[in-house]
Amino acid sequence: MCSVDLQLQFDTCRSATPHIVYKTCYYLFVFSSSDRLNMDGPSRPNPCSLQSRMAPSVGTKIGRLTIDDRPEMCQSDCQCDSQGEVKIKSKRFGRGAVESGLTHECGVFGAIGTGEWPTQVDVGQVICLGLVALQHRGQESAGIVTSEGKSARTFNSHKGMGLINNIFNDEAMKKLKGNLGIGHTRYSTSAASEEVNCQPFVVHTAHGALAVAHNGELVNCSSLRKMVLGRGVGLSTHSDSELITQALCLNPPEGETNGPDWPARINHLMRLAPLSYSLVIMLKDKIYAVRDPYGNRPLCLGKILPLGSSFLLNGCAKNGIDDKAEGWVVSSESCGFLSIGARYVREVLPGEIIEMSRHGIRTMDVVERPESKQQAFCIFEYVYFARADSIFEGQMVYSARLQCGRMLARESPIDADIVSSVPESGTAAAHGYARQSGIPFMEVLCKNRYVGRTFIQPSTRLRQLGVAKKFGALSENVRGKRIVLIDDSIVRGNTIGPIIKLLRDAGAAEVHIRIASPPLKFPCYMGINIPTREELIANKMDTFKLAEHVGADSLEYLSVEGLVSAIHYNMKATPSDGVGGHCTACLTGDYPGGLPEDVDW
């Protein structure tokens, strides 16, 4: 049996007569393990009483919606008469990575077969392999939900804690039959690392089942949470993703006449919450791919081509784009496309709502950001998070990192015998530094492939122990050498010190540290775990003190201007076109949507 959270849901339907609102009461089930989801259930009154109301702020228009038009909200949190007071704690209460280093939140993936159903594409296997390719984006939990496209009442679901290969065995995969599906791999930033928070979230509305997978973190989570609670909706977790799922169950302000208008509901959500997310939303026979108006989180489309279709040059569709698709995929990154026989087509545009069905794909709407605002794609996707073979903004991540290394060599040269890297995310930048400086590249660290990334571990002590068992020194390459060691970033400064000690113990004459990104100085509230300014080492020490602290002969960062210049070097678009802009908030404190009023850290 699967565990079930029983919640009461109101779906508000406006009549044709002005000022008359009908509310339909129905139950919603959140399933947290493998089973077939059924909609049948009893009915009872809502046990929760909501206190007070939030006064509307100045009626500034947000597209079609004004703040004055928003539903009534409660200032205080939900209280349950039957169970005493229930206090909703901070959205980051219990988060899984508060004490660790730099972490990303999630990866999302969706797939759908085209043409006649049942499709020839093994949708469950395609999604599973797609999630394996996104495993670097989250290693805490994963889930897959599929639909056969026949019934709005039933989805097939399997979720669990741990790595994807351990969650999805043969028995689990047999249950995930369907013609379309979505998947998710998670690293928590807005809720605890527990099975109840595993995604995709599945709810049952009056119009059928709905599944949502989310990458990012809502900037205005608190106000949106109050709005949803104020509409009589219960929330069982602190996850932004559940909040998004429930918000989609609310009618748009324009109302609906012939059943739910899902693009309008998504549009409504995007205007209520402009940052930060990429979403895949599955209904009975459709998938919606959604990217926030600022394009802060990545999302791209791929096309599953028939066997024998022409190969694609540099991962971009050329001849193959005209071939009939066997299916379509959407993913946080393109790195897994080739392994499933799919070809990268393009990115989902900022603010774009794409409908994927058996008939193909089409753009349903594009939600614009304010005219004065540029795109704000997270620049750390290039620096750290993304896999090197992924494509963003027309360029491969590896090429951007290579260019960062070249720029670093221009800004911070040093006399040395060899250039090397902290594998593996610093390797591309190290090659760029070596090519620009003329100093040969040589490996000095041997990585244990069976030890996970150190940021996954929850405490400083375990992180430091993790480094000791993660690397070994290639003493023959190190002994007597002056080494320039390239790393992608420094967050707390816990890991680089033990690595330097390892190299010195192996006989290195000098160790000069060069960081292929600027110093991290500010928290991020858009899906990256950088908890407080006080915990960031760059706010405690300048480069001279930090070099002394970690035991390096010298230490220098790439400048913000150098990083931006390196990223733009091979881009197909320019920021002057309104696209190609990047979020550098963690480096500069310049947040694309401004600092939220309800920020709780």
XYZ file of C-alpha atoms in Angstrom:
601
model
C 0.000 0.000 0.000
C 1.150 3.506 -0.646
C 0.929 6.277 1.926
C -1.765 8.835 1.245
C -2.146 12.396 2.483
C -5.809 13.379 2.456
C -6.461 17.036 1.806
C -9.493 19.171 1.050
C -9.420 21.124 -2.191
C -11.698 23.882 -3.439
C -11.962 24.521 -7.154
C -13.479 27.944 -7.696
C -15.669 28.408 -10.759
C -17.027 31.778 -11.771
C -20.487 31.992 -13.278
C -21.477 34.219 -16.155
C -23.235 36.486 -13.651
C -20.831 39.083 -12.219
C -19.763 38.775 -8.583
C -21.180 35.253 -8.201
C -18.678 32.551 -7.342
C -19.386 28.850 -6.998
C -17.015 26.601 -5.078
C -16.827 22.908 -5.707
C -15.444 20.895 -2.821
C -13.401 17.812 -3.553
C -10.619 15.767 -2.058
C -7.078 15.702 -3.170
C -4.655 12.844 -2.611
C -0.870 13.191 -2.480
C 0.807 9.840 -2.995
C 4.310 9.295 -1.726
C 5.186 5.855 -3.026
C 4.521 3.420 -5.837
C 0.921 2.647 -6.687
C -1.849 3.348 -9.163
C -3.604 6.531 -8.163
C -7.393 6.502 -7.886
C -9.669 9.418 -7.355
C -12.546 7.961 -5.427
C -12.998 9.215 -1.878
C -15.482 10.415 0.709
C -16.351 13.989 1.455
C -16.326 16.051 4.614
C -16.211 19.701 5.671
C -12.986 21.686 5.755
C -11.543 21.471 9.318
C -9.385 24.562 9.032
C -10.394 28.096 9.959
C -8.317 30.900 8.509
C -7.706 34.042 10.491
C -7.816 37.659 9.385
C -7.105 39.038 5.944
C -4.156 40.581 4.226
C -4.820 44.096 3.050
C -4.100 44.449 -0.657
C -1.037 46.423 -1.564
C -0.919 49.192 -4.138
C -2.782 48.116 -7.251
C 0.173 47.864 -9.577
C -0.667 45.880 -12.678
C 1.069 42.622 -13.380
C 0.087 41.953 -16.975
C -3.571 40.994 -17.061
C -3.674 40.660 -13.277
C -3.506 43.474 -10.735
C -2.472 42.950 -7.184
C -5.885 44.270 -6.132
C -7.450 41.449 -8.153
C -5.650 38.756 -6.207
C -7.751 36.506 -3.953
C -8.170 37.389 -0.300
C -5.289 36.142 1.818
C -4.851 35.459 5.492
C -2.045 37.167 7.384
C -1.650 34.465 9.962
C -1.117 30.845 9.233
C -3.672 28.093 9.138
C -5.068 26.883 12.459
C -6.881 23.600 12.828
C -9.691 23.528 15.409
C -9.480 19.774 15.832
C -5.732 19.556 16.363
C -4.844 22.849 17.992
C -2.674 25.526 16.458
C -0.634 24.576 13.416
C 2.236 26.963 12.774
C 3.784 27.097 9.327
C 7.493 27.520 9.828
C 9.981 29.074 7.472
C 10.003 27.635 3.974
C 13.583 26.557 4.580
C 12.803 24.809 7.839
C 14.222 21.319 7.742
C 15.916 21.773 4.402
C 18.371 19.053 3.634
C 21.466 21.101 2.943
C 21.584 23.998 5.367
C 25.026 23.112 6.691
C 26.609 22.005 3.439
C 28.204 23.876 0.582
C 26.920 25.000 -2.805
C 23.980 22.900 -3.976
C 21.474 22.974 -6.775
C 17.901 21.952 -6.285
C 16.595 19.604 -8.967
C 16.408 18.266 -12.482
C 13.175 17.733 -14.422
C 12.441 15.552 -17.428
C 9.389 14.759 -19.551
C 8.682 12.528 -22.542
C 5.709 11.866 -24.815
C 5.191 9.583 -27.799
C 3.718 10.997 -30.998
C 1.350 9.456 -33.514
C -0.833 6.500 -32.688
C -0.931 5.246 -29.113
C 0.256 2.912 -27.655
C 3.553 4.434 -28.693
C 6.635 2.493 -29.744
C 8.705 4.663 -27.412
C 9.303 3.104 -23.993
C 8.417 6.287 -22.139
C 9.296 4.971 -18.664
C 12.766 3.841 -19.769
C 13.382 7.107 -21.643
C 12.534 9.159 -18.558
C 14.650 6.956 -16.291
C 17.692 7.311 -18.574
C 17.029 11.034 -18.839
C 17.060 11.323 -15.052
C 20.298 9.336 -14.838
C 21.868 12.003 -17.059
C 20.546 14.643 -14.639
C 21.717 12.826 -11.500
C 24.363 15.502 -10.867
C 21.538 17.986 -10.200
C 20.176 16.044 -7.240
C 20.963 12.812 -5.431
C 18.486 12.764 -2.551
C 15.362 11.417 -4.204
C 13.711 10.809 -7.550
C 10.326 9.963 -9.018
C 8.558 9.136 -12.258
C 4.850 9.469 -13.077
C 3.374 8.139 -16.331
C -0.025 8.205 -18.009
C -1.471 5.886 -20.618
C -3.546 8.785 -21.925
C -6.860 6.984 -21.487
C -8.160 7.970 -18.072
C -8.011 11.286 -16.269
C -8.350 9.393 -12.999
C -5.252 7.212 -12.967
C -1.504 7.791 -13.206
C 1.288 5.284 -12.620
C 3.830 6.512 -10.084
C 7.013 5.409 -8.382
C 9.164 7.557 -6.089
C 11.865 6.962 -3.536
C 14.900 8.222 -1.658
C 18.423 7.768 -3.008
C 20.021 7.371 -6.417
C 17.978 6.680 -9.520
C 19.556 3.296 -10.248
C 18.603 2.141 -6.752
C 15.022 3.414 -6.920
C 13.969 2.185 -10.358
C 14.518 -1.554 -10.518
C 12.900 -3.920 -13.041
C 9.781 -4.376 -10.924
C 9.267 -0.624 -10.582
C 9.787 0.001 -14.296
C 7.132 -2.577 -15.239
C 4.557 -0.458 -13.411
C 5.516 2.714 -15.270
C 3.665 1.973 -18.485
C 2.364 4.864 -20.497
C 2.485 7.059 -23.554
C 3.686 10.117 -21.686
C 5.338 10.868 -18.371
C 7.461 13.213 -16.294
C 10.316 12.644 -13.873
C 12.317 14.475 -11.250
C 15.574 14.172 -9.356
C 15.882 16.248 -6.217
C 18.249 18.007 -3.901
C 16.234 19.895 -1.301
C 16.462 23.642 -0.771
C 12.943 24.517 0.371
C 11.839 21.461 2.350
C 13.304 18.578 4.268
C 14.898 15.563 2.651
C 12.000 13.175 3.222
C 9.978 10.847 1.022
C 6.857 12.993 1.411
C 8.687 15.740 -0.517
C 9.668 13.478 -3.418
C 8.468 14.689 -6.792
C 6.616 14.708 -9.119
C 3.689 15.785 -6.952
C 0.404 14.225 -7.992
C -2.973 15.670 -7.031
C -6.498 14.895 -8.124
C -8.646 17.836 -9.100
C -12.290 17.931 -10.104
C -11.020 17.737 -13.689
C -8.711 14.774 -13.276
C -5.208 13.984 -12.118
C -2.393 16.521 -12.326
C 1.353 15.885 -11.865
C 4.022 18.566 -11.459
C 7.828 18.481 -11.296
C 9.706 21.665 -10.436
C 13.254 22.969 -10.562
C 13.900 26.235 -8.762
C 12.637 28.093 -5.729
C 9.745 30.549 -5.527
C 10.868 34.043 -4.554
C 7.466 35.015 -3.136
C 6.682 31.667 -1.565
C 5.219 33.110 1.640
C 2.648 35.360 -0.028
C 1.685 32.666 -2.528
C 1.315 30.162 0.283
C -1.029 32.512 2.148
C -3.061 33.021 -1.019
C -3.487 29.289 -1.546
C -4.373 28.685 2.102
C -6.807 31.574 1.895
C -8.654 29.790 -0.896
C -9.346 26.824 1.379
C -6.558 24.582 0.112
C -4.613 22.373 2.500
C -0.839 21.917 2.179
C 0.882 18.839 3.535
C 4.527 19.878 3.010
C 6.767 22.951 2.954
C 7.763 22.234 -0.640
C 7.440 24.975 -3.252
C 6.534 22.261 -5.713
C 3.411 21.210 -3.849
C 2.474 24.875 -3.556
C 2.776 25.274 -7.327
C 0.685 22.149 -7.866
C -2.095 23.440 -5.619
C -1.966 26.938 -7.114
C -2.584 25.427 -10.549
C -5.884 24.060 -9.211
C -7.149 27.635 -8.783
C -9.185 29.240 -11.535
C -7.616 32.156 -13.434
C -9.219 35.569 -12.744
C -10.849 35.590 -16.207
C -12.831 32.494 -15.272
C -13.440 29.344 -17.301
C -16.455 28.304 -19.348
C -15.864 24.899 -20.949
C -13.742 23.119 -18.388
C -10.252 24.007 -17.178
C -8.095 26.285 -19.323
C -4.686 24.974 -18.274
C -2.575 27.466 -20.263
C -4.559 30.284 -18.624
C -4.040 28.730 -15.190
C -0.314 28.425 -15.845
C -0.243 32.021 -17.099
C -2.001 33.108 -13.912
C 0.563 31.270 -11.766
C 3.464 32.813 -13.696
C 2.133 36.312 -13.092
C 1.671 35.590 -9.405
C 5.173 34.049 -9.148
C 7.633 35.417 -11.740
C 10.713 33.681 -10.253
C 12.211 31.067 -10.224
C 11.243 27.797 -11.867
C 11.212 25.412 -14.734
C 8.157 23.163 -14.664
C 6.875 20.071 -16.367
C 3.140 19.609 -15.818
C 1.350 16.436 -16.894
C -2.354 15.902 -17.490
C -4.097 12.830 -18.884
C -2.767 13.230 -22.428
C -0.628 16.377 -22.443
C 2.560 17.763 -20.947
C 3.173 21.477 -20.448
C 6.774 22.711 -20.336
C 7.104 26.052 -18.557
C 10.029 28.382 -17.892
C 9.829 31.476 -15.717
C 9.747 34.892 -17.473
C 13.331 35.671 -16.463
C 14.644 32.349 -17.782
C 16.474 31.858 -14.497
C 16.357 28.056 -14.547
C 17.240 26.031 -17.660
C 14.818 23.980 -19.775
C 15.227 22.617 -23.299
C 13.414 20.540 -25.920
C 14.578 17.434 -27.715
C 13.145 15.333 -30.532
C 13.161 11.530 -30.509
C 14.037 10.514 -34.061
C 13.592 7.132 -35.767
C 16.544 4.769 -35.829
C 18.819 5.569 -38.754
C 17.912 9.239 -38.811
C 20.731 11.558 -39.793
C 23.069 12.510 -36.997
C 23.175 16.061 -35.718
C 26.145 18.354 -35.963
C 27.279 19.781 -32.600
C 24.073 18.638 -30.978
C 21.910 21.027 -33.012
C 19.187 19.717 -35.301
C 20.091 20.061 -39.004
C 18.905 17.337 -41.345
C 17.199 15.430 -38.557
C 14.888 18.310 -37.712
C 12.774 17.540 -40.779
C 12.388 13.857 -39.906
C 9.115 12.763 -38.390
C 9.404 12.580 -34.615
C 8.683 9.407 -32.712
C 8.361 11.502 -29.597
C 9.406 14.665 -27.789
C 11.381 15.197 -24.606
C 11.892 18.180 -22.328
C 14.732 18.383 -19.829
C 16.632 20.693 -17.512
C 19.722 19.922 -19.586
C 20.406 18.436 -23.005
C 23.223 16.178 -21.806
C 21.077 13.029 -21.803
C 19.468 13.444 -25.224
C 21.940 11.471 -27.322
C 21.816 8.477 -24.977
C 18.059 8.106 -25.510
C 18.112 8.706 -29.266
C 16.877 12.287 -28.983
C 18.325 15.387 -30.577
C 18.570 18.834 -29.064
C 16.177 21.224 -30.805
C 16.095 24.432 -28.756
C 15.657 25.964 -25.334
C 12.261 26.766 -23.920
C 12.138 30.559 -24.074
C 11.810 32.657 -20.915
C 8.118 32.890 -20.054
C 7.135 30.320 -22.675
C 4.356 27.771 -22.133
C 4.759 24.800 -24.500
C 2.104 22.136 -24.962
C 3.367 18.663 -25.831
C 0.830 16.149 -27.168
C 0.645 13.143 -29.470
C 0.337 15.632 -32.337
C 3.635 17.397 -31.563
C 4.566 20.595 -29.757
C 3.223 24.138 -29.911
C 3.724 27.379 -28.017
C 0.553 28.291 -26.143
C 1.671 31.582 -24.610
C 4.702 33.666 -23.659
C 4.495 35.612 -20.391
C 6.557 38.757 -20.692
C 8.765 40.163 -17.972
C 8.822 43.927 -17.238
C 10.217 45.973 -20.125
C 13.132 47.259 -18.065
C 14.245 43.743 -17.133
C 16.585 41.480 -19.082
C 16.751 37.711 -19.049
C 18.456 36.470 -15.871
C 19.732 32.969 -16.599
C 21.717 31.636 -13.632
C 25.377 32.135 -14.506
C 26.405 29.355 -12.109
C 24.878 26.813 -14.455
C 27.942 27.495 -16.598
C 30.365 27.644 -13.675
C 29.371 24.617 -11.664
C 25.997 22.920 -11.951
C 25.527 21.844 -15.541
C 27.214 18.861 -17.127
C 29.960 19.899 -19.543
C 28.200 18.444 -22.612
C 24.966 20.382 -22.077
C 24.005 23.234 -24.391
C 22.856 26.632 -23.136
C 22.234 29.706 -25.277
C 23.732 28.111 -28.374
C 27.022 27.040 -26.790
C 28.287 23.978 -25.017
C 29.021 24.405 -21.312
C 32.508 22.966 -21.839
C 33.350 25.772 -24.291
C 32.220 28.430 -21.826
C 34.330 26.908 -19.044
C 37.318 26.706 -21.371
C 36.929 30.407 -22.108
C 36.694 31.160 -18.372
C 40.091 29.520 -17.956
C 41.566 31.620 -20.767
C 40.214 34.790 -19.176
C 41.567 33.741 -15.780
C 45.041 33.290 -17.263
C 44.900 36.816 -18.677
C 43.743 38.341 -15.404
C 45.897 36.338 -12.964
C 49.093 34.984 -14.566
C 51.744 33.201 -12.507
C 55.094 31.499 -13.163
C 54.627 27.768 -12.754
C 55.665 24.395 -14.126
C 52.256 22.792 -14.673
C 48.558 23.660 -14.692
C 46.105 21.208 -13.210
C 42.563 21.064 -11.885
C 40.358 19.843 -9.099
C 38.446 17.227 -11.101
C 36.100 17.327 -12.745
C 34.248 20.636 -12.896
C 37.505 22.614 -12.890
C 39.117 20.621 -15.711
C 37.776 22.563 -18.703
C 38.862 25.881 -17.165
C 42.302 24.395 -16.409
C 42.738 23.452 -20.075
C 41.793 26.999 -21.040
C 44.301 28.438 -18.561
C 47.011 26.136 -19.889
C 46.369 27.053 -23.521
C 46.326 30.776 -22.806
C 49.399 30.757 -20.544
C 51.467 28.242 -22.500
C 52.075 26.228 -19.319
C 51.469 22.502 -19.897
C 48.439 20.814 -18.367
C 49.067 17.739 -16.244
C 46.826 15.760 -13.905
C 47.872 15.853 -10.259
C 44.784 14.479 -8.515
C 43.254 11.043 -8.893
C 39.552 10.925 -8.115
C 37.733 8.028 -6.490
C 34.748 7.576 -8.808
C 32.695 5.845 -6.130
C 32.519 8.756 -3.715
C 29.709 11.246 -4.235
C 30.107 14.987 -4.651
C 31.065 16.489 -1.296
C 28.243 19.022 -1.221
C 25.745 16.179 -0.840
C 27.009 15.467 2.675
C 25.240 17.468 5.360
C 28.000 18.625 7.730
C 31.375 20.347 7.574
C 33.113 17.456 9.308
C 31.788 14.905 6.839
C 32.668 17.216 3.958
C 36.286 17.402 5.103
C 36.472 13.653 5.599
C 34.899 13.244 2.158
C 37.705 15.176 0.504
C 40.306 12.976 2.145
C 38.773 9.835 0.711
C 37.751 11.411 -2.596
C 41.193 12.308 -3.985
C 44.644 10.872 -4.205
C 47.786 12.688 -5.380
C 49.777 11.581 -8.452
C 53.092 12.053 -6.694
C 55.273 11.515 -9.799
C 53.558 14.492 -11.478
C 53.601 16.612 -8.336
C 57.045 16.193 -6.787
C 59.178 19.350 -7.030
C 56.651 21.150 -9.270
C 55.188 24.630 -9.046
C 51.498 23.950 -9.622
C 48.651 26.205 -10.718
C 45.550 24.431 -9.453
C 42.250 25.508 -11.022
C 38.931 25.046 -9.238
C 35.494 26.223 -10.311
C 34.456 27.976 -7.086
C 35.061 28.387 -3.365
C 32.017 28.511 -1.102
C 33.083 27.918 2.497
C 36.737 27.069 1.920
C 36.426 23.654 3.555
C 37.597 21.466 0.693
C 40.471 23.322 -0.965
C 42.697 23.319 2.137
C 42.887 19.512 2.491
C 43.602 19.237 -1.252
C 46.515 21.668 -0.978
C 47.866 19.720 2.001
C 47.569 16.519 -0.033
C 49.669 18.030 -2.837
C 52.294 19.403 -0.457
C 52.554 16.020 1.242
C 53.148 14.557 -2.231
C 56.105 16.914 -2.741
C 54.705 19.998 -4.511
C 57.121 22.942 -4.385
C 54.400 25.599 -4.743
C 50.596 25.501 -5.023
C 48.893 28.522 -6.565
C 45.100 28.474 -6.528
C 43.117 30.077 -9.345
C 39.312 30.105 -9.156
C 37.412 30.184 -12.461
C 34.578 32.273 -10.999
C 34.262 35.395 -8.835
C 33.962 35.201 -5.035
C 30.544 34.163 -3.745
C 29.313 36.904 -1.411
C 25.515 36.847 -1.375
C 22.788 34.270 -0.707
C 20.572 32.943 -3.479
C 16.830 32.528 -3.053
C 16.205 31.085 -6.520
C 17.105 27.433 -6.140
C 20.745 27.359 -5.032
C 21.684 26.701 -1.435
C 23.881 29.610 -0.352
C 22.324 30.067 3.076
C 23.906 33.136 4.727
C 26.514 35.781 3.953
C 28.335 34.952 7.192
C 29.056 31.393 6.052
C 30.642 32.447 2.744
C 34.417 32.543 3.081
C 34.770 35.461 0.633
C 32.961 37.702 3.124
C 35.447 36.812 5.868
C 38.803 37.002 4.076
C 40.403 38.725 1.118
C 42.511 36.685 -1.304
C 45.732 37.140 0.694
C 44.226 36.007 3.982
C 42.358 33.181 2.289
C 45.541 31.929 0.622
C 47.234 31.856 4.021
C 44.180 30.180 5.574
C 44.083 27.299 3.071
C 47.866 26.961 2.772
C 48.289 28.222 -0.813
C 51.189 30.291 -2.103
C 48.703 32.583 -3.847
C 44.995 32.671 -4.614
C 43.047 34.694 -7.164
C 39.480 34.719 -8.501
C 38.130 35.441 -11.958
C 36.459 38.860 -11.972
C 32.721 39.285 -12.530
C 33.470 41.178 -15.743
C 35.795 38.389 -16.856
C 33.174 35.721 -16.187
C 30.443 37.569 -18.068
C 32.802 38.257 -20.973
C 33.818 34.583 -21.145
C 30.181 33.410 -21.139
C 29.229 35.871 -23.883
C 32.220 34.963 -26.057
C 30.536 32.115 -27.949
C 26.889 33.008 -27.359
C 24.511 33.229 -30.309
C 22.461 36.004 -28.699
C 23.545 39.266 -27.089
C 22.152 40.961 -23.953
C 21.262 44.019 -26.044
C 18.573 41.887 -27.707
C 16.849 41.425 -24.344
C 18.053 37.841 -24.139
C 21.361 36.419 -23.032
C 21.339 38.306 -19.744
C 22.571 36.454 -16.684
C 21.807 36.472 -12.987
C 24.929 37.321 -10.979
C 23.096 37.953 -7.694
C 25.308 35.598 -5.656
C 28.344 37.527 -6.892
C 27.095 41.134 -6.963
C 23.938 41.260 -4.824
C 21.965 42.492 -7.852
C 18.837 40.312 -7.734
C 16.829 40.222 -10.980
C 13.449 40.528 -9.262
C 14.651 42.606 -6.333
C 15.032 41.321 -2.798
C 11.710 39.828 -1.670
C 9.936 41.515 1.230
C 9.210 38.180 2.878
C 12.776 36.913 2.732
C 13.315 34.875 5.891
C 17.057 34.584 6.001
